[in-house]
Coordinates of N, CA and C in Angstrom, one line a residue:
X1 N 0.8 -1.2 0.0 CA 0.0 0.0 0.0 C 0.9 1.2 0.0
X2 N 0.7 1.8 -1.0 CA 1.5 3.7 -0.6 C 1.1 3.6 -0.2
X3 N 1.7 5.5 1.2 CA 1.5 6.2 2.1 C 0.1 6.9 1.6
X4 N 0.4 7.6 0.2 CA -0.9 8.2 0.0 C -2.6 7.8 -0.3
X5 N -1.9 6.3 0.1 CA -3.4 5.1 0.3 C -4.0 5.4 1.0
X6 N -3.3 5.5 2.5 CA -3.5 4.6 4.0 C -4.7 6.0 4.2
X7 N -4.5 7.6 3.7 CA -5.2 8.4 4.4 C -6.6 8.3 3.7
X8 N -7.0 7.7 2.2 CA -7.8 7.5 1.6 C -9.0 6.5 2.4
X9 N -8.0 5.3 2.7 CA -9.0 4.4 3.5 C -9.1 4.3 4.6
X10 N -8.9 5.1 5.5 CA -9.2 5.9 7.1 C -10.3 6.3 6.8
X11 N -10.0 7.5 5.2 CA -11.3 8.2 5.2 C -12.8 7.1 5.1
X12 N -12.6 6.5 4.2 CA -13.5 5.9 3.7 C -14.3 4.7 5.1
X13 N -13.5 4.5 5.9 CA -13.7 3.1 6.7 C -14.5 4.3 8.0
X14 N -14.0 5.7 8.0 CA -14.8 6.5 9.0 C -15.9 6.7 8.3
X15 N -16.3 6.7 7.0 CA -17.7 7.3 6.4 C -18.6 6.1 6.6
X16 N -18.2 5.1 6.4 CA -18.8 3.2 6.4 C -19.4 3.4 7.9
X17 N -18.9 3.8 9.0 CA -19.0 3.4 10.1 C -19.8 4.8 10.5
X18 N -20.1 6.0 9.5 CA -20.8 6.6 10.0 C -22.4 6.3 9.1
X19 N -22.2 6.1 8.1 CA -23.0 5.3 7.6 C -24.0 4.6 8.2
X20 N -23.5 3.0 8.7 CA -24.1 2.2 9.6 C -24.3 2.8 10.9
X21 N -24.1 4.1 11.1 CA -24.1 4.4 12.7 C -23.7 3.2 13.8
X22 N -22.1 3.0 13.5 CA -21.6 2.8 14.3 C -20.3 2.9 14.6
X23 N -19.9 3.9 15.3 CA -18.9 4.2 15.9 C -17.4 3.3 16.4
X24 N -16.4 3.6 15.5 CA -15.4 2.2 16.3 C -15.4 2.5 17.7
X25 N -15.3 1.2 18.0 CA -15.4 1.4 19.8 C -14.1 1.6 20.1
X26 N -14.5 2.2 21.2 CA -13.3 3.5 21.7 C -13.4 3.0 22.9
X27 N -12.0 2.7 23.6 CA -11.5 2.1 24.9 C -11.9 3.3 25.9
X28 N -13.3 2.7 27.1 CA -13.7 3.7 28.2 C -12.6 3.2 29.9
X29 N -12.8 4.4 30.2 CA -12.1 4.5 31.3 C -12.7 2.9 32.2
X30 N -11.5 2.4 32.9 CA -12.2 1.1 33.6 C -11.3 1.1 34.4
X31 N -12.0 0.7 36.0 CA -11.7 0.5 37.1 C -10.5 -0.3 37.2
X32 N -9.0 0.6 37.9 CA -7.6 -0.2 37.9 C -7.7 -1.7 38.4
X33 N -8.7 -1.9 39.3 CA -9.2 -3.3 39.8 C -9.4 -4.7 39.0
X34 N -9.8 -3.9 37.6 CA -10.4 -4.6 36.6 C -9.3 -5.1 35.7
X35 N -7.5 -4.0 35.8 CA -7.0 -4.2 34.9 C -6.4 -5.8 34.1
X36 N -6.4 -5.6 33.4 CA -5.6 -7.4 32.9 C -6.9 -8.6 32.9
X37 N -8.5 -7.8 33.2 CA -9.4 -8.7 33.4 C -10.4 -8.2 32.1
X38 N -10.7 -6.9 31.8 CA -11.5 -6.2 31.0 C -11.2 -5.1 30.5
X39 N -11.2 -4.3 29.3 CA -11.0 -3.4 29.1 C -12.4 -3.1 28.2
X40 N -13.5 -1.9 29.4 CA -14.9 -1.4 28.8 C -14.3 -0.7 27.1
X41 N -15.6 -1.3 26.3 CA -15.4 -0.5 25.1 C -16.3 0.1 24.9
X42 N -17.0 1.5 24.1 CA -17.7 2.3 23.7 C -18.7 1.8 23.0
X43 N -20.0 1.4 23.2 CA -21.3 0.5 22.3 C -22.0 -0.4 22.9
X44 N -20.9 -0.7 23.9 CA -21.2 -2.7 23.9 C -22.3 -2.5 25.1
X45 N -22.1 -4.1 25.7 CA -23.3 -4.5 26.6 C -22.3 -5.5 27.6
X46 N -22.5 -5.4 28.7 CA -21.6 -6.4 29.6 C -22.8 -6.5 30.6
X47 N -22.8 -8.1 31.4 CA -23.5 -8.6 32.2 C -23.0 -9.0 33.3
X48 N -23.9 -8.9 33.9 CA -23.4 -9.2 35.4 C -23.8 -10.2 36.9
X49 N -23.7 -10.6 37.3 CA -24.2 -11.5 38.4 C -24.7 -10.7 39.6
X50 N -24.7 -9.7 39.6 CA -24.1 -8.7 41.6 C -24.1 -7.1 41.0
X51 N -24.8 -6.8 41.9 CA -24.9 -5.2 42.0 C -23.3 -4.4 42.2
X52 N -22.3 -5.1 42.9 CA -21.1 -5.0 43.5 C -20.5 -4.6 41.9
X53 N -20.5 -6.3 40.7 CA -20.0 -5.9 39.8 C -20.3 -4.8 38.7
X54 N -21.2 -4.6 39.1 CA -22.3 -3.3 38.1 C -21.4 -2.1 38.6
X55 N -21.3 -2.0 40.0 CA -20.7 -0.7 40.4 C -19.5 -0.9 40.0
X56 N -18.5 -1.4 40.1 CA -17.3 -2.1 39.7 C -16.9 -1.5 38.1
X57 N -18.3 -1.6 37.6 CA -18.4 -1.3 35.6 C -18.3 -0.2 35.9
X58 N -19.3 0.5 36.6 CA -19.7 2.1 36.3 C -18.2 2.8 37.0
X59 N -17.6 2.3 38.2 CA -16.8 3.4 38.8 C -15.9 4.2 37.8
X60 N -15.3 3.4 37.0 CA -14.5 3.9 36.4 C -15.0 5.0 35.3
X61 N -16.0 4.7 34.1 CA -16.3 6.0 33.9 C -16.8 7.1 34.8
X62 N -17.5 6.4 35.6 CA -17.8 7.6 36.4 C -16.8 8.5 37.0
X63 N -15.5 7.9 38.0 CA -14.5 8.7 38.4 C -14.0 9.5 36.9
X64 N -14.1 9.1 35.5 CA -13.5 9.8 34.9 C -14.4 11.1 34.1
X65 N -15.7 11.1 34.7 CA -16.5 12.3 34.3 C -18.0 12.1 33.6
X66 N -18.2 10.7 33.4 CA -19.8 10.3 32.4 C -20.4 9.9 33.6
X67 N -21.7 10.3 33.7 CA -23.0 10.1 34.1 C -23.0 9.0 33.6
X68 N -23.9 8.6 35.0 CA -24.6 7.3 34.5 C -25.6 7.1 35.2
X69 N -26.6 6.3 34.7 CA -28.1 5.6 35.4 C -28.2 4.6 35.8
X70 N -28.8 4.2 36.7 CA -29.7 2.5 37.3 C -30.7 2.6 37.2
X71 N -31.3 1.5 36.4 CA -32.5 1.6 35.6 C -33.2 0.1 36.8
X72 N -34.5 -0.1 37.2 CA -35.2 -1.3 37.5 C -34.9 -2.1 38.7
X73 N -33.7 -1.2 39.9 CA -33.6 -1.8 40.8 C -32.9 -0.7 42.0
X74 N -33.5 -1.1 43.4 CA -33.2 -0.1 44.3 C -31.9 -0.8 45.0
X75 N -31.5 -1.8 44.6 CA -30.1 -2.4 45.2 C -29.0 -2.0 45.6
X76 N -28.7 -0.4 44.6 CA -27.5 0.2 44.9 C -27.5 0.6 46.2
X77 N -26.1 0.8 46.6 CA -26.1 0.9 48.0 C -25.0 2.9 47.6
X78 N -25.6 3.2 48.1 CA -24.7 4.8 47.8 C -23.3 4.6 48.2
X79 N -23.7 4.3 49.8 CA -22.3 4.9 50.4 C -21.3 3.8 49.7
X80 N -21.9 2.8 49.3 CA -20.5 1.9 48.5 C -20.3 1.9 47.4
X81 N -21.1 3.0 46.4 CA -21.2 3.3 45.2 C -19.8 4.2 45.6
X82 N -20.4 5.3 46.1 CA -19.3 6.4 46.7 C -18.1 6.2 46.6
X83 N -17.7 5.2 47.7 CA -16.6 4.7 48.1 C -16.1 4.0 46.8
X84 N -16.6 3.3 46.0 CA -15.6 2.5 45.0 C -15.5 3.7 44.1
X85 N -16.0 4.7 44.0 CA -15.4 6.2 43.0 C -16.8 6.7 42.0
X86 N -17.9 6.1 42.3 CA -18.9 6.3 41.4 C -19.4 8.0 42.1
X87 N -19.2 8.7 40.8 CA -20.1 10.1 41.6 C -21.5 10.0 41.3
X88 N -22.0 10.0 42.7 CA -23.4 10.3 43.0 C -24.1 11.7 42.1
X89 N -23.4 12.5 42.5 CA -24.3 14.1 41.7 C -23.7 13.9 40.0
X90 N -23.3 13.1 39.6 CA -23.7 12.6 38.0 C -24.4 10.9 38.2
X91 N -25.5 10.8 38.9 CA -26.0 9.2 38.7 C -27.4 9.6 39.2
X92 N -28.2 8.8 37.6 CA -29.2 9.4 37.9 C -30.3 7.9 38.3
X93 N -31.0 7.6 39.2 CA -31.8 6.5 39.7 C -33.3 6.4 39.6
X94 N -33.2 4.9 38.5 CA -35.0 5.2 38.2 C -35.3 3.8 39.0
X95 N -35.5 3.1 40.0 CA -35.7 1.8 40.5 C -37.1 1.1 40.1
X96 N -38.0 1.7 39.7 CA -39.6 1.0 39.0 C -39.2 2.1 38.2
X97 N -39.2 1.2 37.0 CA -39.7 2.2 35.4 C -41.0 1.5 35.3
X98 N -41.2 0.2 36.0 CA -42.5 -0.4 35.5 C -42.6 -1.3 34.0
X99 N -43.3 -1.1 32.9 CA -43.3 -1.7 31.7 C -42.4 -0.9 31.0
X100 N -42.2 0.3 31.0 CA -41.6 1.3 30.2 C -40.3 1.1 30.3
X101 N -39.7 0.3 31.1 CA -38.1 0.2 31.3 C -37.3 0.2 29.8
X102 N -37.7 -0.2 29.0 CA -37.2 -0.4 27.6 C -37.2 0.9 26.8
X103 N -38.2 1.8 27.1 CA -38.2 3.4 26.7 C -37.4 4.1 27.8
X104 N -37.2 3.8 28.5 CA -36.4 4.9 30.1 C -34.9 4.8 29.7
X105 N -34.6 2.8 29.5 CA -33.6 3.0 29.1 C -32.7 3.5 27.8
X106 N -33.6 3.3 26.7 CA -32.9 3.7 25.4 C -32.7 5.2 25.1
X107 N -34.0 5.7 26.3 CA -33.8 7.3 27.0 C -32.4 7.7 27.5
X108 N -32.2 7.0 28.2 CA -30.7 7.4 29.3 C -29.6 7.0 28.6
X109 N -30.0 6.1 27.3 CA -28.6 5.8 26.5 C -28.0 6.9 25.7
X110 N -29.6 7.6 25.4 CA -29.0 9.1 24.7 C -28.1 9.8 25.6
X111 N -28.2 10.1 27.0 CA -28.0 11.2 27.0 C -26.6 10.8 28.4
X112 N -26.8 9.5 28.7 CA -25.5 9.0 29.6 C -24.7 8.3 29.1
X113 N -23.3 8.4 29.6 CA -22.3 7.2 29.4 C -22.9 5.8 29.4
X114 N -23.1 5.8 30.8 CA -23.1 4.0 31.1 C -25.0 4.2 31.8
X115 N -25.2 3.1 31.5 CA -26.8 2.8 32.0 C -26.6 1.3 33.0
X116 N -26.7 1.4 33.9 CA -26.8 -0.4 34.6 C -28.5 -0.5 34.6
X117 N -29.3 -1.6 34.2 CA -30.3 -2.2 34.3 C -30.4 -3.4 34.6
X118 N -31.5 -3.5 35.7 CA -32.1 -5.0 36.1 C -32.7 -5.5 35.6
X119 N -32.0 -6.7 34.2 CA -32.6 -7.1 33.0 C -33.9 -7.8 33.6
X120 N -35.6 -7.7 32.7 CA -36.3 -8.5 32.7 C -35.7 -10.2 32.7
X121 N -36.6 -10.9 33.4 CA -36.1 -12.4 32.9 C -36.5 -12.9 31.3
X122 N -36.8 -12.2 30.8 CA -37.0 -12.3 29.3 C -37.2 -10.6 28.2
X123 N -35.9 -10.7 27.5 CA -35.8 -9.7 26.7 C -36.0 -10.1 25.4
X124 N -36.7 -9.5 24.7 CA -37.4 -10.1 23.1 C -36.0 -9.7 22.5
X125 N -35.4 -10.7 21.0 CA -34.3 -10.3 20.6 C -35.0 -9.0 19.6
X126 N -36.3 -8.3 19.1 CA -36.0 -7.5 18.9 C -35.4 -6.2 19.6
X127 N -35.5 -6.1 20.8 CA -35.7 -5.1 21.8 C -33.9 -5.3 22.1
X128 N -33.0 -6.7 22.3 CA -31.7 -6.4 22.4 C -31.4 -5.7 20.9
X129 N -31.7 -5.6 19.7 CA -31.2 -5.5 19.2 C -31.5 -3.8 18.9
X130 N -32.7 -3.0 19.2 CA -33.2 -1.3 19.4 C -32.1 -1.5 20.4
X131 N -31.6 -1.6 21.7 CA -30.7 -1.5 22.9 C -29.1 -1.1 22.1
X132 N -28.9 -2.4 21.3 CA -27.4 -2.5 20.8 C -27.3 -1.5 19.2
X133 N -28.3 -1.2 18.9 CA -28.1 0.0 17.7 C -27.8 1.5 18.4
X134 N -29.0 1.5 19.4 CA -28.8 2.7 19.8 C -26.9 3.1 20.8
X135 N -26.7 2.1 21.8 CA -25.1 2.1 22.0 C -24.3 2.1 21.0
X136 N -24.2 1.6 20.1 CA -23.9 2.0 18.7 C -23.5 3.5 18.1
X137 N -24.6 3.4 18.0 CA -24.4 5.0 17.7 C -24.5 6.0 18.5
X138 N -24.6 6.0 19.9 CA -24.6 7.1 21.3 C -22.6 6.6 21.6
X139 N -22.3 5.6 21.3 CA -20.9 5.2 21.8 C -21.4 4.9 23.8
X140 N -22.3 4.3 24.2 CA -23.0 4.8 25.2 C -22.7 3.1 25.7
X141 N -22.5 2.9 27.1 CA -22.3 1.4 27.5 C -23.4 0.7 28.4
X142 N -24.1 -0.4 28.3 CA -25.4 -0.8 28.8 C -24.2 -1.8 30.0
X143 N -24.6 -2.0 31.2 CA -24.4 -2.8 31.9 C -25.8 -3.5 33.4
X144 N -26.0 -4.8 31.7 CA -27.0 -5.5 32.6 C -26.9 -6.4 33.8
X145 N -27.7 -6.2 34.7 CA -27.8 -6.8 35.8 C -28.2 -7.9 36.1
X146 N -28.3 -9.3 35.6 CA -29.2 -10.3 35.0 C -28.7 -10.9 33.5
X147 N -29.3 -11.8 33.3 CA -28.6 -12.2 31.6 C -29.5 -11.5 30.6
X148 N -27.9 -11.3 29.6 CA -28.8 -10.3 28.4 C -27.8 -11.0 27.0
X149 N -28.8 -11.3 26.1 CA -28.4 -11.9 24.8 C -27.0 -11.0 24.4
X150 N -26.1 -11.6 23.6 CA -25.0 -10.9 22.9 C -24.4 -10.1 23.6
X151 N -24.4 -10.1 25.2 CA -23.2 -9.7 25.7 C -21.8 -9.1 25.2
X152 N -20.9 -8.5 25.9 CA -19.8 -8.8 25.0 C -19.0 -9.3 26.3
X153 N -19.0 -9.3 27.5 CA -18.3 -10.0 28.5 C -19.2 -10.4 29.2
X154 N -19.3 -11.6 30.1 CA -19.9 -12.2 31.1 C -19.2 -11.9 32.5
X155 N -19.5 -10.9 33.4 CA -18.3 -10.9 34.6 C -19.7 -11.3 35.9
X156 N -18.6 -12.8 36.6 CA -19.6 -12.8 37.6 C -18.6 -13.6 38.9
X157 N -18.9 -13.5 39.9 CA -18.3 -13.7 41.6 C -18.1 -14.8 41.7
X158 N -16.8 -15.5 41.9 CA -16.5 -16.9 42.4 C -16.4 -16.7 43.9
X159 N -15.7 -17.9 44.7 CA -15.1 -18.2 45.8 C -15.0 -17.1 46.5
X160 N -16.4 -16.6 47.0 CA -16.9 -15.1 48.0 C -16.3 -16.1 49.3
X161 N -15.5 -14.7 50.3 CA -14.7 -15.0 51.0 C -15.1 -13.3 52.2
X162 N -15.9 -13.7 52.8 CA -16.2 -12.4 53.6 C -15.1 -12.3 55.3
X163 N -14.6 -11.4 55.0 CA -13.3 -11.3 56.5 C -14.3 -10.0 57.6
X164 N -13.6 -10.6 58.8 CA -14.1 -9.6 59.8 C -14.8 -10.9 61.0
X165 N -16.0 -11.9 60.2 CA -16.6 -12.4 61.3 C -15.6 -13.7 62.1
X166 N -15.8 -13.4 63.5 CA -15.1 -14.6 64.3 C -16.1 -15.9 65.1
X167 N -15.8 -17.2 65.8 CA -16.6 -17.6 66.1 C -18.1 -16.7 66.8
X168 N -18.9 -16.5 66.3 CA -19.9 -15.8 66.3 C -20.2 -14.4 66.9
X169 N -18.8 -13.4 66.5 CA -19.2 -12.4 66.7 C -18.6 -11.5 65.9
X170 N -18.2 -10.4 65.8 CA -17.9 -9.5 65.1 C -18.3 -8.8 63.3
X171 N -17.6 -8.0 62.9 CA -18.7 -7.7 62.0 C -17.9 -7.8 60.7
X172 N -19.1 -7.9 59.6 CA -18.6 -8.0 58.2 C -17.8 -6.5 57.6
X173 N -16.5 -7.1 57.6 CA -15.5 -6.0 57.3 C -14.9 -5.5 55.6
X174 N -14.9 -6.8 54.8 CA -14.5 -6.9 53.6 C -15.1 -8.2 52.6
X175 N -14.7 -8.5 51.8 CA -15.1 -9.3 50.8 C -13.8 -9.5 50.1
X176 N -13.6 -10.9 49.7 CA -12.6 -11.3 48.4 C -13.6 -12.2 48.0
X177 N -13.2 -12.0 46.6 CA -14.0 -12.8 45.7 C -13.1 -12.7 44.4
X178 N -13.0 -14.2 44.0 CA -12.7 -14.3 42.6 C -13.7 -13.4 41.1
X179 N -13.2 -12.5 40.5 CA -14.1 -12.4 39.5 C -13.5 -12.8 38.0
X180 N -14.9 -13.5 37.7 CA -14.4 -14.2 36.4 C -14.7 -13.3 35.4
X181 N -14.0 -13.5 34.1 CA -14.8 -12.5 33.3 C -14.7 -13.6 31.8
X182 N -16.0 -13.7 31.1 CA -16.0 -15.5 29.8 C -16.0 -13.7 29.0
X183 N -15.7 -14.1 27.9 CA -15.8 -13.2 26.9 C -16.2 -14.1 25.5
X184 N -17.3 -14.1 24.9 CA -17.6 -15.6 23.9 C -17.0 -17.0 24.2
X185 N -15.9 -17.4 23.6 CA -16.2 -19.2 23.6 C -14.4 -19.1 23.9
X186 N -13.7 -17.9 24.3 CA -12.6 -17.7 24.2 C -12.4 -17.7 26.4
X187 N -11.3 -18.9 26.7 CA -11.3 -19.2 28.0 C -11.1 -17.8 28.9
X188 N -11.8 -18.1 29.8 CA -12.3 -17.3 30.7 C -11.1 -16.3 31.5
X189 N -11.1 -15.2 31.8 CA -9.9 -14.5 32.9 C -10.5 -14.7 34.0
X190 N -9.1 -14.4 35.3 CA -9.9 -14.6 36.4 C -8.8 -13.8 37.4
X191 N -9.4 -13.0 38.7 CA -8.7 -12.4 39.3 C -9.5 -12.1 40.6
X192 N -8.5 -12.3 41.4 CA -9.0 -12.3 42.9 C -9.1 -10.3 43.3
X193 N -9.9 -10.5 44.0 CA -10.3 -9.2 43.7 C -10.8 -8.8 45.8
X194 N -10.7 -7.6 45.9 CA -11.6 -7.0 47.7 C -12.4 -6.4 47.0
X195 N -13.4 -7.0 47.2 CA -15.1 -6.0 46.9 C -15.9 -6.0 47.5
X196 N -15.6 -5.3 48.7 CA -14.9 -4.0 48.8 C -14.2 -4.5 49.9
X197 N -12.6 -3.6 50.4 CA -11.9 -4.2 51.4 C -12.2 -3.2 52.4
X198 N -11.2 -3.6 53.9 CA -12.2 -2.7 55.0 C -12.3 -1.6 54.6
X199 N -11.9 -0.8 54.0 CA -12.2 0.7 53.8 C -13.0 0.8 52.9
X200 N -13.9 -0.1 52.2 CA -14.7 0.1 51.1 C -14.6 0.3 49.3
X201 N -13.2 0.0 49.2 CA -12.7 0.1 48.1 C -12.2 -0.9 47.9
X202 N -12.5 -1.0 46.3 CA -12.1 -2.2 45.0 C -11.2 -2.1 44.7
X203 N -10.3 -3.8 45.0 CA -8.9 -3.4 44.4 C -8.6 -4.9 44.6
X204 N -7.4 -4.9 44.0 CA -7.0 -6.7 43.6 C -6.0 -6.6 45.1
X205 N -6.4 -8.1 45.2 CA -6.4 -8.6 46.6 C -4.4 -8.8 46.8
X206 N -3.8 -8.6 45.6 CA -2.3 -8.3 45.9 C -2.0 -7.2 45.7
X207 N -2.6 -6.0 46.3 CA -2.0 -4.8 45.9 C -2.6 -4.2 47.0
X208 N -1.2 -3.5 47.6 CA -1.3 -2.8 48.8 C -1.9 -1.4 49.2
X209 N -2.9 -1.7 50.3 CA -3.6 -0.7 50.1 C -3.2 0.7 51.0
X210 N -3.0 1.9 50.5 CA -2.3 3.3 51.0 C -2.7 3.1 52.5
X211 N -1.9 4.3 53.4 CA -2.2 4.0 54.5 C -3.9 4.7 55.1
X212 N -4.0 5.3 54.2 CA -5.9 6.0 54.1 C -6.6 5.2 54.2
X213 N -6.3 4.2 53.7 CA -7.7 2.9 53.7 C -7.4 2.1 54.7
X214 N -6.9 2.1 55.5 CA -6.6 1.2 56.3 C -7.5 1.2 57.8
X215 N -8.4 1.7 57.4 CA -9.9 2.4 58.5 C -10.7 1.0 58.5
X216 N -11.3 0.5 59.4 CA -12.0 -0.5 59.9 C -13.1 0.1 59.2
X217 N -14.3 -0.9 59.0 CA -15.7 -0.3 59.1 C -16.4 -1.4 59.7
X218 N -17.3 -0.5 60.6 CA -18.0 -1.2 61.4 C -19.3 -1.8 61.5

């Protein structure tokens, strides 16, 4: 290929993709916790087992500046949203959309980064498919709560390991947990993970935590 190729078919491969309205996906900010396990991309859809890993998805765009929504469930817990880096005064919370959840969300995909929803136990494939046009072309990331067709990662909680309780007293301090992440038919990653450790923050279970976090919670 000439040089005076390569700028011709950039051009052309950006008009195709604006065309089909869809945006090459563009590497989003993701939780250092996550690193070597996921890297969020701009469109997609990732699923999840646990409210924990939902927050886990969002922190990271959110510490880096995008809004985001929870759509169909009051599970979030703030102060541990907080704490793993999710800002509150950009998250917006609809817990009953009721039937409409499918219009609230394709709503919130216009106008936020990341959307988490508490998938119906049955989503019609045309409805994933209005979901995955519209991220598409918003560059906008859905993270379902529940199983959702054509995923692009599967991330869900192994070998939960809760620290703090002793012969029957004391209190739940932390969490380790393996998180797996399947990505299609290609073998699974896996990383031990504190979600959340005593101080309430996500972070891989070999990495030392500053001396600020080192606060009990009671």
């Amino acid at each position: 290929m000439s040089p005076s190729a390569a700028p011709t078919l950039s051009e052309l491969r950006e008009r195709v993709q604006q065309m089909q309205g869809r945006p090459a996906a563009q590497p989003v900010a993701t939780h250092p916790a996550l690193s070597g396990l996921l890297q969020l991309q701009a469109g997609s859809t990732y699923s999840v087992d646990s409210m924990s890993l939902a927050v886990a998805l969002m922190a990271g765009p959110s510490a880096d500046g995008a809004w985001c929504g929870v759509v169909g469930t009051a599970e979030l817990g703030l102060e541990a949203a907080a704490a793993a880096g999710v800002e509150l005064r950009r998250t917006i919370l609809v817990p009953d959309p009721g039937d409409a959840w499918l219009e609230v969300t394709a709503a919130l995909i216009d106008v936020l980064g990341v959307v988490v929803l508490r998938a119906p136990s049955f989503v019609a494939a045309k409805d994933v498919s209005r979901i995955s046009a519209r991220l598409r072309q918003r560059g906008g990331i859905l993270v379902a709560y529940g199983d959702w067709p054509r995923s692009e990662a599967r991330l869900s909680m192994r070998d939960v390991e809760w620290v703090g309780v002793g012969r029957g007293h004391g209190h739940l301090q932390a969490r380790r947990v393996t998180v797996e992440v399947q990505r299609g038919t290609a073998p699974a990653r896996r990383g031990r993970l504190w979600l959340p450790d005593a101080s309430q923050v996500i972070r891989r279970v070999e990495d030392t935590p500053s001396p600020t976090r080192l606060r009990s919670v009671s």
